[in-house]
Amino acid sequence: MNEVLTTRKTARRIRASLKADCSKCFGLCCTALHIIASNDFPINKPAGVPCDNLQADYGCRIHSELRGKGFKGCTVFDCLGAGQAVSQKTFRGKSWRENRNIGEKMYQVFPIMEQIHEMIAYTAEALSYELPQTLAKELSRQLKELEALTELNADELAALDLVMYRFSLNELLISASDIIREKNMKNVRIRGRELNQTRADWMGRKVAGQDLRATNFRGAYLIAADLKDTDLRAVNFIGADLRDADFSGADLSASMFLTQMQINAAKGNNKTKLPFYLERPSHW
Ligand code: SF4
């Protein structure tokens, strides 16, 4: 029992620690990624080319006015700490600016590290819940494997095939989510509502004030949905598209598998309750 409690506590700490620290990163999201002009980013930027607004110290020239200048996408993006991991761990503090030869490899490795960090985030979050010991053990094993991947060198990272890691993790996350949702269903007034909304289209749906506890929104489209003052505890949001969904006053405190990027893309206010591992976006 102690072993499981320690694991849950450690997992909570790991999940909470996965945050971008731009002061330790060489502006990788502003350099490595290919960005196409859209409502969220006013210019085209090829992969491997630094954004015109990136300064010599890797800070953003327009950081405080990004939304006003049409760079909404920059306020949404979150690397879950992959940027500083690649900059400081994989490349040991060597920047693409000081040594242009490593740039190409760095840009290749950044999105791979991002995916690994995302999988670690989901695994650690799942482990922070009270789960049957067999499932917790399997998740612990997976977490160790994923953490070991972050120690690989650049060539090893670039050669990774992450599909098999994603595949086995998906099964475990579905099991964890089902167990947590089922535990919570006892307290939910279902009244004929369909709890399985996997990949459902809820775009623009108006459900303000409703009790949506224990719904499975895995991969669902909730773009611009009105979710004000809803109860979303024990809801699985993995992979859901939450752009401009309005969570003002909603209770997300015990929602599952949310990311900072999903929340940054959504709307909310100072009454929205968030899970322990997410920060309230500055634009809310
Ligand atoms: S606008 Fe600023 S934050 Fe956005 S990509 Fe350019 S430098 Fe980075």
XYZ file of N, CA and C and ligand atoms in Angstrom, residues 27 29-31 35 41 43 45 51-55 58-63 66 71 73-75, ligand 1:
80
model
N 14.542 29.134 -27.683
C 13.461 29.575 -28.566
C 13.093 28.522 -29.598
N 10.398 26.576 -30.042
C 9.074 26.624 -30.694
C 9.014 27.778 -31.687
N 9.836 28.795 -31.485
C 9.847 29.969 -32.373
C 10.782 29.756 -33.558
N 11.445 28.609 -33.589
C 12.443 28.343 -34.629
C 12.162 27.025 -35.364
N 5.140 26.969 -39.464
C 3.862 27.599 -39.136
C 3.266 28.224 -40.391
N -1.833 33.077 -36.443
C -0.432 33.416 -36.688
C -0.372 34.144 -38.038
N 1.895 35.225 -40.090
C 2.927 35.069 -41.128
C 3.225 33.591 -41.361
N 6.003 30.718 -41.618
C 7.364 30.525 -41.120
C 7.805 29.089 -41.363
N 11.647 32.922 -36.032
C 10.628 33.954 -36.237
C 11.310 35.330 -36.189
N 10.828 36.267 -36.974
C 11.416 37.620 -37.001
C 11.360 38.297 -35.633
N 10.425 37.863 -34.779
C 10.292 38.500 -33.467
C 11.186 37.883 -32.393
N 11.932 36.845 -32.762
C 12.801 36.202 -31.767
C 14.064 37.040 -31.595
N 14.342 37.412 -30.335
C 15.501 38.271 -30.065
C 16.764 37.437 -29.848
N 16.776 34.995 -27.070
C 15.708 33.995 -27.242
C 14.379 34.423 -26.620
N 14.260 35.680 -26.253
C 12.982 36.213 -25.790
C 12.186 36.704 -26.999
N 10.884 36.935 -26.779
C 10.030 37.408 -27.871
C 9.874 38.928 -27.806
N 10.150 39.592 -28.893
C 10.086 41.057 -28.949
C 8.681 41.577 -28.628
N 7.645 40.802 -28.934
C 6.262 41.301 -28.760
C 5.495 40.466 -27.720
N 6.254 39.919 -26.777
C 5.665 38.982 -25.803
C 4.376 39.512 -25.148
N 1.181 39.829 -27.908
C 1.014 38.771 -28.914
C -0.412 38.698 -29.466
N -0.904 37.134 -33.007
C -0.118 35.924 -32.751
C -0.757 35.089 -31.626
N -1.760 32.128 -31.592
C -1.199 30.773 -31.525
C -0.010 30.667 -30.584
N 0.774 31.748 -30.484
C 1.954 31.720 -29.608
C 1.555 31.685 -28.139
N 0.366 32.232 -27.821
C -0.085 32.218 -26.425
C -0.772 30.888 -26.085
S 5.923 35.937 -32.198
Fe 7.240 35.664 -30.434
S 6.456 33.855 -29.352
Fe 5.570 33.861 -31.431
S 6.977 32.571 -32.664
Fe 7.624 34.714 -32.893
S 9.195 34.977 -31.303
Fe 8.049 33.142 -30.786
